[in-house]
mmCIF file of C-alpha atoms and ligand atoms in Angstrom:
data_model
loop_
_atom_site.group_PDB
_atom_site.id
_atom_site.type_symbol
_atom_site.label_atom_id
_atom_site.label_comp_id
_atom_site.label_asym_id
_atom_site.label_seq_id
_atom_site.Cartn_x
_atom_site.Cartn_y
_atom_site.Cartn_z
ATOM 1 C CA MET A 136 163.409 146.742 200.551
ATOM 2 C CA LYS A 137 160.808 147.061 203.292
ATOM 3 C CA ILE A 138 159.079 144.586 205.573
ATOM 4 C CA THR A 139 155.335 144.685 204.859
ATOM 5 C CA ARG A 140 154.111 141.743 206.934
ATOM 6 C CA ILE A 141 155.307 139.549 209.794
ATOM 7 C CA ALA A 142 153.227 136.466 210.582
ATOM 8 C CA ALA A 143 153.759 133.690 213.132
ATOM 9 C CA TYR A 144 152.236 130.209 212.792
ATOM 10 C CA GLN A 145 152.030 127.494 215.420
ATOM 11 C CA ILE A 146 152.670 123.822 214.710
ATOM 12 C CA ASP A 147 152.913 120.754 216.937
ATOM 13 C CA LEU A 148 155.884 118.463 216.391
ATOM 14 C CA PRO A 149 155.359 115.018 217.989
ATOM 15 C CA LEU A 150 158.366 112.741 218.470
ATOM 16 C CA HIS A 151 159.019 109.397 216.777
ATOM 17 C CA GLU A 152 160.154 108.014 220.140
ATOM 18 C CA GLY A 153 156.986 109.297 221.848
ATOM 19 C CA SER A 154 158.855 111.496 224.296
ATOM 20 C CA TYR A 155 162.223 113.085 224.966
ATOM 21 C CA LYS A 156 163.492 112.895 228.549
ATOM 22 C CA TRP A 157 166.443 114.593 230.180
ATOM 23 C CA SER A 158 167.737 115.763 233.552
ATOM 24 C CA GLY A 159 165.583 116.276 236.617
ATOM 25 C CA GLY A 160 162.634 114.294 235.227
ATOM 26 C CA LYS A 161 161.999 116.879 232.499
ATOM 27 C CA SER A 162 160.375 115.607 229.326
ATOM 28 C CA VAL A 163 158.499 116.748 226.229
ATOM 29 C CA ASP A 164 156.006 114.655 224.210
ATOM 30 C CA VAL A 165 155.030 117.218 221.567
ATOM 31 C CA PHE A 166 157.137 120.235 220.680
ATOM 32 C CA ASP A 167 155.320 123.538 220.170
ATOM 33 C CA SER A 168 157.081 125.293 217.318
ATOM 34 C CA THR A 169 156.571 128.720 215.739
ATOM 35 C CA VAL A 170 157.164 129.390 212.042
ATOM 36 C CA ILE A 171 157.813 133.039 211.183
ATOM 37 C CA ARG A 172 157.070 134.536 207.778
ATOM 38 C CA ILE A 173 158.367 137.929 206.639
ATOM 39 C CA GLU A 174 156.917 139.491 203.477
ATOM 40 C CA THR A 175 158.457 142.477 201.701
ATOM 41 C CA ASP A 176 157.370 145.216 199.313
ATOM 42 C CA GLU A 177 159.511 143.614 196.586
ATOM 43 C CA GLY A 178 157.720 140.291 196.779
ATOM 44 C CA VAL A 179 160.600 138.379 198.402
ATOM 45 C CA VAL A 180 159.438 136.260 201.346
ATOM 46 C CA GLY A 181 161.589 134.708 204.090
ATOM 47 C CA HIS A 182 160.946 132.151 206.811
ATOM 48 C CA GLY A 183 162.345 131.255 210.214
ATOM 49 C CA GLU A 184 161.426 128.957 213.099
ATOM 50 C CA VAL A 185 161.812 128.965 216.877
ATOM 51 C CA CYS A 186 161.115 125.939 219.075
ATOM 52 C CA PRO A 187 162.005 126.029 222.783
ATOM 53 C CA LEU A 188 162.744 122.730 224.554
ATOM 54 C CA GLY A 189 159.626 123.117 226.689
ATOM 55 C CA PRO A 190 159.300 126.062 229.111
ATOM 56 C CA PHE A 191 161.760 124.585 231.639
ATOM 57 C CA TYR A 192 165.009 124.235 229.716
ATOM 58 C CA LEU A 193 166.139 127.786 228.935
ATOM 59 C CA PRO A 194 164.327 131.026 229.839
ATOM 60 C CA ALA A 195 162.104 130.655 226.762
ATOM 61 C CA TYR A 196 158.625 129.250 226.105
ATOM 62 C CA ALA A 197 156.650 128.592 222.947
ATOM 63 C CA ALA A 198 153.760 131.039 223.500
ATOM 64 C CA GLY A 199 156.414 133.613 224.437
ATOM 65 C CA VAL A 200 157.807 133.461 220.897
ATOM 66 C CA ARG A 201 154.400 134.454 219.531
ATOM 67 C CA ALA A 202 153.729 137.067 222.237
ATOM 68 C CA GLY A 203 157.142 138.609 221.599
ATOM 69 C CA ILE A 204 156.587 138.751 217.846
ATOM 70 C CA ALA A 205 153.191 140.389 218.398
ATOM 71 C CA GLU A 206 155.004 143.026 220.478
ATOM 72 C CA LEU A 207 157.985 143.524 218.156
ATOM 73 C CA GLY A 208 156.325 142.962 214.767
ATOM 74 C CA PRO A 209 154.555 146.338 214.374
ATOM 75 C CA LEU A 210 157.843 148.146 215.064
ATOM 76 C CA LEU A 211 159.592 146.236 212.277
ATOM 77 C CA LEU A 212 157.152 147.122 209.483
ATOM 78 C CA GLY A 213 158.997 149.351 206.991
ATOM 79 C CA LYS A 214 162.455 148.185 208.137
ATOM 80 C CA ASP A 215 164.855 146.700 205.594
ATOM 81 C CA PRO A 216 165.346 142.948 206.252
ATOM 82 C CA ILE A 217 168.501 142.885 204.136
ATOM 83 C CA GLN A 218 170.315 145.238 206.492
ATOM 84 C CA ILE A 219 170.484 142.490 209.090
ATOM 85 C CA GLY A 220 173.009 144.150 211.405
ATOM 86 C CA LYS A 221 170.873 147.260 211.618
ATOM 87 C CA LEU A 222 167.741 145.153 212.056
ATOM 88 C CA ASN A 223 169.296 143.282 214.998
ATOM 89 C CA ASN A 224 170.510 146.525 216.516
ATOM 90 C CA PHE A 225 167.001 147.949 216.229
ATOM 91 C CA MET A 226 165.409 144.831 217.761
ATOM 92 C CA ASP A 227 167.835 144.945 220.696
ATOM 93 C CA LYS A 228 166.927 148.576 221.345
ATOM 94 C CA ALA A 229 163.195 147.962 220.962
ATOM 95 C CA MET A 230 163.097 144.863 223.204
ATOM 96 C CA LYS A 231 165.670 144.100 225.882
ATOM 97 C CA GLY A 232 166.740 140.463 226.021
ATOM 98 C CA HIS A 233 164.303 137.789 224.800
ATOM 99 C CA SER A 234 166.840 136.582 222.255
ATOM 100 C CA TYR A 235 164.644 133.610 221.321
ATOM 101 C CA VAL A 236 161.866 135.966 220.163
ATOM 102 C CA LYS A 237 164.259 137.657 217.742
ATOM 103 C CA SER A 238 165.809 134.437 216.430
ATOM 104 C CA GLY A 239 163.098 133.557 213.888
ATOM 105 C CA ILE A 240 162.938 137.123 212.577
ATOM 106 C CA ASP A 241 166.692 137.165 212.065
ATOM 107 C CA MET A 242 166.562 133.710 210.426
ATOM 108 C CA ALA A 243 163.828 134.848 208.000
ATOM 109 C CA SER A 244 165.922 137.934 207.157
ATOM 110 C CA TRP A 245 168.872 135.710 206.196
ATOM 111 C CA ASP A 246 166.473 133.688 204.037
ATOM 112 C CA ILE A 247 165.489 136.918 202.268
ATOM 113 C CA LEU A 248 169.094 138.111 201.919
ATOM 114 C CA GLY A 249 170.092 134.771 200.377
ATOM 115 C CA GLN A 250 167.263 134.891 197.861
ATOM 116 C CA VAL A 251 168.110 138.467 196.868
ATOM 117 C CA ALA A 252 171.799 137.567 196.519
ATOM 118 C CA GLY A 253 170.967 134.325 194.703
ATOM 119 C CA LEU A 254 173.138 132.403 197.185
ATOM 120 C CA PRO A 255 172.571 129.734 199.843
ATOM 121 C CA VAL A 256 172.840 131.196 203.347
ATOM 122 C CA CYS A 257 175.933 129.068 204.096
ATOM 123 C CA GLU A 258 177.812 130.897 201.325
ATOM 124 C CA LEU A 259 176.893 134.222 202.922
ATOM 125 C CA LEU A 260 177.987 132.902 206.338
ATOM 126 C CA GLY A 261 181.503 132.279 205.089
ATOM 127 C CA GLY A 262 181.440 129.402 202.609
ATOM 128 C CA ARG A 263 180.848 125.676 202.574
ATOM 129 C CA TYR A 264 183.458 123.322 204.093
ATOM 130 C CA GLY A 265 183.504 119.881 202.485
ATOM 131 C CA ASP A 266 180.562 117.913 201.099
ATOM 132 C CA ASP A 267 178.753 117.462 204.416
ATOM 133 C CA PHE A 268 179.212 117.623 208.198
ATOM 134 C CA VAL A 269 178.889 115.316 211.189
ATOM 135 C CA LEU A 270 175.793 114.902 213.403
ATOM 136 C CA TYR A 271 175.204 113.631 216.917
ATOM 137 C CA ARG A 272 172.191 111.752 218.198
ATOM 138 C CA ALA A 273 170.677 112.725 221.538
ATOM 139 C CA ILE A 274 169.820 109.611 223.547
ATOM 140 C CA SER A 275 166.745 110.262 225.674
ATOM 141 C CA GLN A 276 167.103 109.352 229.362
ATOM 142 C CA GLN A 277 166.057 105.788 230.074
ATOM 143 C CA SER A 278 167.533 102.775 231.850
ATOM 144 C CA PRO A 279 171.224 102.058 231.144
ATOM 145 C CA ALA A 280 170.324 98.971 229.064
ATOM 146 C CA GLU A 281 167.718 100.793 226.987
ATOM 147 C CA MET A 282 170.099 103.670 226.292
ATOM 148 C CA ALA A 283 172.827 101.248 225.203
ATOM 149 C CA LYS A 284 170.334 99.543 222.913
ATOM 150 C CA ASN A 285 169.298 102.885 221.412
ATOM 151 C CA VAL A 286 172.916 103.833 220.791
ATOM 152 C CA GLU A 287 173.405 100.580 218.876
ATOM 153 C CA GLY A 288 170.240 101.231 216.868
ATOM 154 C CA TYR A 289 171.213 104.774 215.969
ATOM 155 C CA ARG A 290 174.730 103.667 215.067
ATOM 156 C CA ASN A 291 173.131 101.293 212.569
ATOM 157 C CA GLU A 292 171.505 104.379 211.047
ATOM 158 C CA GLY A 293 174.956 105.949 210.635
ATOM 159 C CA TYR A 294 175.458 108.143 213.710
ATOM 160 C CA ARG A 295 178.859 107.992 215.393
ATOM 161 C CA ARG A 296 178.392 110.644 218.092
ATOM 162 C CA PHE A 297 176.024 110.014 220.948
ATOM 163 C CA GLN A 298 174.883 112.521 223.530
ATOM 164 C CA LEU A 299 173.496 110.691 226.537
ATOM 165 C CA LYS A 300 170.912 112.480 228.599
ATOM 166 C CA VAL A 301 172.115 112.009 232.183
ATOM 167 C CA GLY A 302 171.758 114.498 235.065
ATOM 168 C CA GLY A 303 169.473 112.133 236.957
ATOM 169 C CA ASN A 304 170.352 109.837 239.837
ATOM 170 C CA PRO A 305 174.175 109.878 239.793
ATOM 171 C CA ASP A 306 174.511 106.150 240.528
ATOM 172 C CA GLU A 307 172.224 105.354 237.607
ATOM 173 C CA ASP A 308 174.030 107.906 235.454
ATOM 174 C CA ILE A 309 177.353 106.184 236.133
ATOM 175 C CA GLU A 310 175.733 102.934 234.967
ATOM 176 C CA ARG A 311 174.292 104.689 231.906
ATOM 177 C CA ILE A 312 177.728 105.920 230.847
ATOM 178 C CA LYS A 313 179.337 102.533 231.515
ATOM 179 C CA ALA A 314 176.619 100.561 229.708
ATOM 180 C CA VAL A 315 176.827 102.741 226.612
ATOM 181 C CA SER A 316 180.642 102.814 226.601
ATOM 182 C CA ARG A 317 180.632 99.015 226.329
ATOM 183 C CA VAL A 318 178.762 99.089 223.014
ATOM 184 C CA LEU A 319 180.880 101.798 221.376
ATOM 185 C CA GLU A 320 183.148 101.106 218.441
ATOM 186 C CA PRO A 321 186.445 102.772 217.530
ATOM 187 C CA GLY A 322 185.773 106.243 216.167
ATOM 188 C CA ASP A 323 182.529 106.716 218.122
ATOM 189 C CA LYS A 324 182.325 109.684 220.458
ATOM 190 C CA LEU A 325 180.357 109.707 223.680
ATOM 191 C CA ILE A 326 179.044 112.793 225.462
ATOM 192 C CA ALA A 327 177.354 112.649 228.872
ATOM 193 C CA ASP A 328 175.091 115.696 229.030
ATOM 194 C CA ALA A 329 173.732 116.374 232.509
ATOM 195 C CA ASN A 330 171.838 119.501 231.373
ATOM 196 C CA THR A 331 172.597 121.255 234.713
ATOM 197 C CA GLY A 332 171.079 118.314 236.606
ATOM 198 C CA TRP A 333 173.785 117.393 239.129
ATOM 199 C CA LEU A 334 174.730 119.114 242.330
ATOM 200 C CA MET A 335 178.492 119.486 242.662
ATOM 201 C CA HIS A 336 178.996 116.478 244.952
ATOM 202 C CA GLU A 337 177.057 114.320 242.497
ATOM 203 C CA ALA A 338 179.017 115.568 239.499
ATOM 204 C CA ALA A 339 182.292 115.014 241.363
ATOM 205 C CA ARG A 340 181.310 111.389 242.037
ATOM 206 C CA VAL A 341 180.267 110.733 238.447
ATOM 207 C CA VAL A 342 183.418 112.129 236.831
ATOM 208 C CA ARG A 343 185.577 110.116 239.227
ATOM 209 C CA ALA A 344 183.598 106.908 238.655
ATOM 210 C CA VAL A 345 183.941 107.165 234.858
ATOM 211 C CA LYS A 346 187.573 108.300 234.980
ATOM 212 C CA ASP A 347 188.807 105.544 232.663
ATOM 213 C CA ILE A 348 186.034 105.969 230.074
ATOM 214 C CA ASP A 349 186.550 108.117 226.983
ATOM 215 C CA VAL A 350 183.573 110.411 227.537
ATOM 216 C CA TYR A 351 182.960 114.144 227.235
ATOM 217 C CA ILE A 352 181.252 115.740 230.245
ATOM 218 C CA GLU A 353 178.630 118.353 229.304
ATOM 219 C CA GLN A 354 177.055 120.991 231.553
ATOM 220 C CA PRO A 355 177.145 118.984 234.794
ATOM 221 C CA CYS A 356 175.741 121.722 237.056
ATOM 222 C CA GLU A 357 173.501 124.762 237.015
ATOM 223 C CA SER A 358 175.940 127.666 237.170
ATOM 224 C CA TYR A 359 179.072 128.584 235.277
ATOM 225 C CA ASP A 360 181.159 128.560 238.464
ATOM 226 C CA GLU A 361 179.917 125.130 239.522
ATOM 227 C CA CYS A 362 180.718 123.769 236.056
ATOM 228 C CA LEU A 363 184.174 125.364 236.168
ATOM 229 C CA THR A 364 184.826 123.733 239.548
ATOM 230 C CA ILE A 365 183.937 120.294 238.150
ATOM 231 C CA ARG A 366 185.949 121.016 235.017
ATOM 232 C CA ARG A 367 189.014 121.532 237.217
ATOM 233 C CA LYS A 368 188.417 118.242 239.045
ATOM 234 C CA THR A 369 188.429 116.119 235.882
ATOM 235 C CA ASP A 370 190.593 115.487 232.850
ATOM 236 C CA HIS A 371 187.601 114.546 230.668
ATOM 237 C CA PRO A 372 187.016 116.850 227.695
ATOM 238 C CA PHE A 373 184.456 119.371 228.868
ATOM 239 C CA VAL A 374 181.439 120.944 227.148
ATOM 240 C CA MET A 375 179.484 124.022 228.239
ATOM 241 C CA ASP A 376 176.024 124.630 226.869
ATOM 242 C CA GLU A 377 173.139 126.209 228.792
ATOM 243 C CA HIS A 378 174.853 129.394 229.970
ATOM 244 C CA ILE A 379 176.846 129.982 226.763
ATOM 245 C CA ASN A 380 174.546 132.639 225.290
ATOM 246 C CA GLY A 381 176.705 135.599 224.270
ATOM 247 C CA MET A 382 180.153 136.955 223.547
ATOM 248 C CA ALA A 383 180.975 138.013 227.130
ATOM 249 C CA VAL A 384 180.564 134.507 228.566
ATOM 250 C CA LEU A 385 182.474 133.002 225.637
ATOM 251 C CA LEU A 386 185.393 135.333 226.313
ATOM 252 C CA LYS A 387 185.231 134.514 230.021
ATOM 253 C CA ALA A 388 185.123 130.779 229.279
ATOM 254 C CA HIS A 389 188.141 131.172 227.045
ATOM 255 C CA ALA A 390 190.066 133.150 229.676
ATOM 256 C CA ASP A 391 189.193 130.516 232.329
ATOM 257 C CA ARG A 392 189.891 127.603 229.946
ATOM 258 C CA ALA A 393 186.458 126.509 231.125
ATOM 259 C CA ALA A 394 185.443 124.374 228.133
ATOM 260 C CA ASP A 395 186.943 122.441 225.225
ATOM 261 C CA VAL A 396 183.654 122.541 223.337
ATOM 262 C CA VAL A 397 180.741 124.989 223.533
ATOM 263 C CA ASN A 398 177.238 124.556 222.170
ATOM 264 C CA ILE A 399 176.028 127.334 219.907
ATOM 265 C CA LYS A 400 172.238 127.157 219.887
ATOM 266 C CA ILE A 401 170.849 129.647 217.362
ATOM 267 C CA SER A 402 167.849 130.888 219.380
ATOM 268 C CA LYS A 403 169.919 131.171 222.581
ATOM 269 C CA PHE A 404 172.025 133.797 220.802
ATOM 270 C CA GLY A 405 169.078 135.500 219.083
ATOM 271 C CA GLY A 406 169.433 134.218 215.520
ATOM 272 C CA LEU A 407 171.967 133.384 212.858
ATOM 273 C CA THR A 408 173.616 136.820 213.037
ATOM 274 C CA ARG A 409 174.690 136.505 216.683
ATOM 275 C CA ALA A 410 175.293 132.749 216.464
ATOM 276 C CA ARG A 411 177.590 133.391 213.511
ATOM 277 C CA GLN A 412 179.417 136.067 215.496
ATOM 278 C CA ALA A 413 179.901 133.525 218.318
ATOM 279 C CA ARG A 414 180.956 130.850 215.831
ATOM 280 C CA ASP A 415 183.594 133.117 214.301
ATOM 281 C CA LEU A 416 184.889 134.109 217.733
ATOM 282 C CA CYS A 417 185.228 130.427 218.688
ATOM 283 C CA VAL A 418 187.092 129.706 215.449
ATOM 284 C CA SER A 419 189.526 132.530 216.221
ATOM 285 C CA LEU A 420 189.993 131.276 219.785
ATOM 286 C CA GLY A 421 190.403 127.612 218.794
ATOM 287 C CA ILE A 422 187.280 126.402 220.579
ATOM 288 C CA ALA A 423 185.302 123.510 219.069
ATOM 289 C CA MET A 424 181.541 123.788 218.753
ATOM 290 C CA THR A 425 178.311 121.910 218.525
ATOM 291 C CA ILE A 426 176.152 123.988 216.182
ATOM 292 C CA GLU A 427 172.455 123.490 216.903
ATOM 293 C CA ASP A 428 169.348 125.058 218.451
ATOM 294 C CA SER A 429 167.121 124.330 221.443
ATOM 295 C CA TRP A 430 164.855 122.244 219.167
ATOM 296 C CA GLY A 431 162.907 122.655 215.921
ATOM 297 C CA GLY A 432 161.588 121.156 212.719
ATOM 298 C CA ASP A 433 162.654 121.478 209.102
ATOM 299 C CA ILE A 434 163.272 125.234 209.077
ATOM 300 C CA VAL A 435 165.447 125.231 212.205
ATOM 301 C CA THR A 436 167.277 122.190 210.823
ATOM 302 C CA ALA A 437 167.944 124.071 207.570
ATOM 303 C CA ALA A 438 169.285 127.096 209.456
ATOM 304 C CA ILE A 439 171.509 124.878 211.614
ATOM 305 C CA ALA A 440 172.823 123.203 208.456
ATOM 306 C CA HIS A 441 173.815 126.530 206.885
ATOM 307 C CA LEU A 442 175.702 127.624 209.999
ATOM 308 C CA ALA A 443 177.303 124.204 210.574
ATOM 309 C CA HIS A 444 178.310 123.709 206.951
ATOM 310 C CA SER A 445 180.023 127.115 206.902
ATOM 311 C CA THR A 446 182.042 126.277 210.038
ATOM 312 C CA PRO A 447 185.626 125.044 209.530
ATOM 313 C CA THR A 448 185.514 121.244 209.816
ATOM 314 C CA GLU A 449 188.171 121.121 212.541
ATOM 315 C CA ASN A 450 186.132 123.463 214.745
ATOM 316 C CA LEU A 451 182.817 121.678 214.245
ATOM 317 C CA PHE A 452 182.603 119.047 216.972
ATOM 318 C CA THR A 453 179.144 118.052 215.858
ATOM 319 C CA SER A 454 175.701 119.286 214.786
ATOM 320 C CA THR A 455 172.149 118.034 214.736
ATOM 321 C CA ASP A 456 169.210 117.069 212.506
ATOM 322 C CA PHE A 457 166.145 117.814 214.656
ATOM 323 C CA ASN A 458 163.817 117.173 211.714
ATOM 324 C CA SER A 459 164.576 113.445 211.944
ATOM 325 C CA TYR A 460 163.332 113.258 215.567
ATOM 326 C CA VAL A 461 159.835 114.537 214.825
ATOM 327 C CA THR A 462 156.940 112.990 212.925
ATOM 328 C CA VAL A 463 155.733 116.176 211.201
ATOM 329 C CA SER A 464 157.538 117.989 208.409
ATOM 330 C CA ASN A 465 156.818 121.722 208.519
ATOM 331 C CA ALA A 466 158.683 122.611 205.301
ATOM 332 C CA ASP A 467 159.822 121.058 202.039
ATOM 333 C CA GLY A 468 163.426 121.346 200.876
ATOM 334 C CA ALA A 469 165.064 120.888 204.293
ATOM 335 C CA PRO A 470 168.290 118.862 204.491
ATOM 336 C CA GLN A 471 167.957 115.192 205.376
ATOM 337 C CA ARG A 472 170.467 113.110 207.318
ATOM 338 C CA LYS A 473 172.458 110.577 205.354
ATOM 339 C CA ASN A 474 174.686 108.098 207.180
ATOM 340 C CA GLY A 475 174.982 110.319 210.266
ATOM 341 C CA ARG A 476 175.857 113.376 208.214
ATOM 342 C CA MET A 477 174.031 116.277 206.574
ATOM 343 C CA ALA A 478 174.577 119.062 204.029
ATOM 344 C CA ALA A 479 173.100 122.546 203.710
ATOM 345 C CA SER A 480 170.790 123.276 200.787
ATOM 346 C CA THR A 481 172.318 124.558 197.555
ATOM 347 C CA GLU A 482 169.216 126.686 196.851
ATOM 348 C CA ALA A 483 169.260 130.446 197.407
ATOM 349 C CA GLY A 484 168.342 131.494 200.943
ATOM 350 C CA LEU A 485 167.574 128.766 203.497
ATOM 351 C CA GLY A 486 166.147 126.561 200.740
ATOM 352 C CA VAL A 487 162.898 125.722 202.554
ATOM 353 C CA ARG A 488 159.244 126.041 201.560
ATOM 354 C CA PRO A 489 156.928 125.925 204.607
ATOM 355 C CA ARG A 490 153.907 123.599 204.478
ATOM 356 C CA PHE A 491 151.165 126.201 204.853
ATOM 357 C CA ASP A 492 148.594 123.450 204.377
ATOM 358 C CA LEU A 493 149.662 122.209 207.837
ATOM 359 C CA LEU A 494 150.370 125.565 209.444
ATOM 360 C CA GLY A 495 146.811 126.904 209.181
ATOM 361 C CA ASP A 496 145.978 130.515 209.986
ATOM 362 C CA PRO A 497 148.681 132.655 211.588
ATOM 363 C CA LYS A 498 148.504 133.204 215.374
ATOM 364 C CA VAL A 499 150.139 136.594 214.899
ATOM 365 C CA ASP A 500 149.642 138.653 211.753
ATOM 366 C CA THR A 501 151.129 142.134 211.567
ATOM 367 C CA ARG A 502 150.826 144.186 208.388
HETATM 368 MG MG1 MG B 829 173.502 120.175 226.058
#
């Protein structure tokens, strides 16, 4: 099989809540997402999606996805999308870094492989565990009272895991964690995600002030070493996210006992192939994971679901349903949250059909 066309479409994804706010005053009102389409000489077509969390979260930006695909696309014509290991190897040699550019191409290749095999991608990623898997809800940064109210609202929709966006003023963040902890019920799990937003003295104060609260502390500071220092000051369960982007740092984190949970974001690793490699390493090492991406619509949500659903239940701390945060659906067939849980599609491939009526003309079209 040979790739005959790679196209990239742009679509805006506004948020039901109007905006999403996190550490350091960062916020996004409308996500800029890219849908990738790969066509082949045998008529099989696959799709992927990449959606950075604005240009200031990770070293990734939305127009960069399209620029990178314009650069890489011509080199991939004639390559076999089913030989995904070789395809990734080729992409890494053709373009150094820029894992987020490669993510949608890799995702679309898994979609093609699944269709050719007649199997859902989760079966190819190792097999489905249970009927469904657990989701978290990210609670946008607001006043302590508003965040507590939102947690109650989302619990009524079925969520039991809440990731608070902190990393702002530490005194306010302490109040945010306390206010939300008061409305939790047995079985709920609370994560305070600072998204690198605290300096070390601020993080040290926060973890001490919430010492008696059952809360996970996620990515308090910018660097790995700063996070490790805070990790060693606290007995809270500890999550690392932003700088977990490859096997070397995962092995280092394991050797340092730096985290109890790590976040595997698909585009941070460069696609399902590398994210799956990281997932399997974490399973072997006994590390729990949040399986997700930086952001996305229906296609990213479908890809997340296939990776999450094929992760052993005991290792899956939580996952996410980004398609429920946004007002626009960019594909039919994507999984939908039910009572705070979700299941991967049982259709072959990713199980999604992009809404080309909304996507318009491609921004990049290589054939
Ligand atoms: Mg995080």
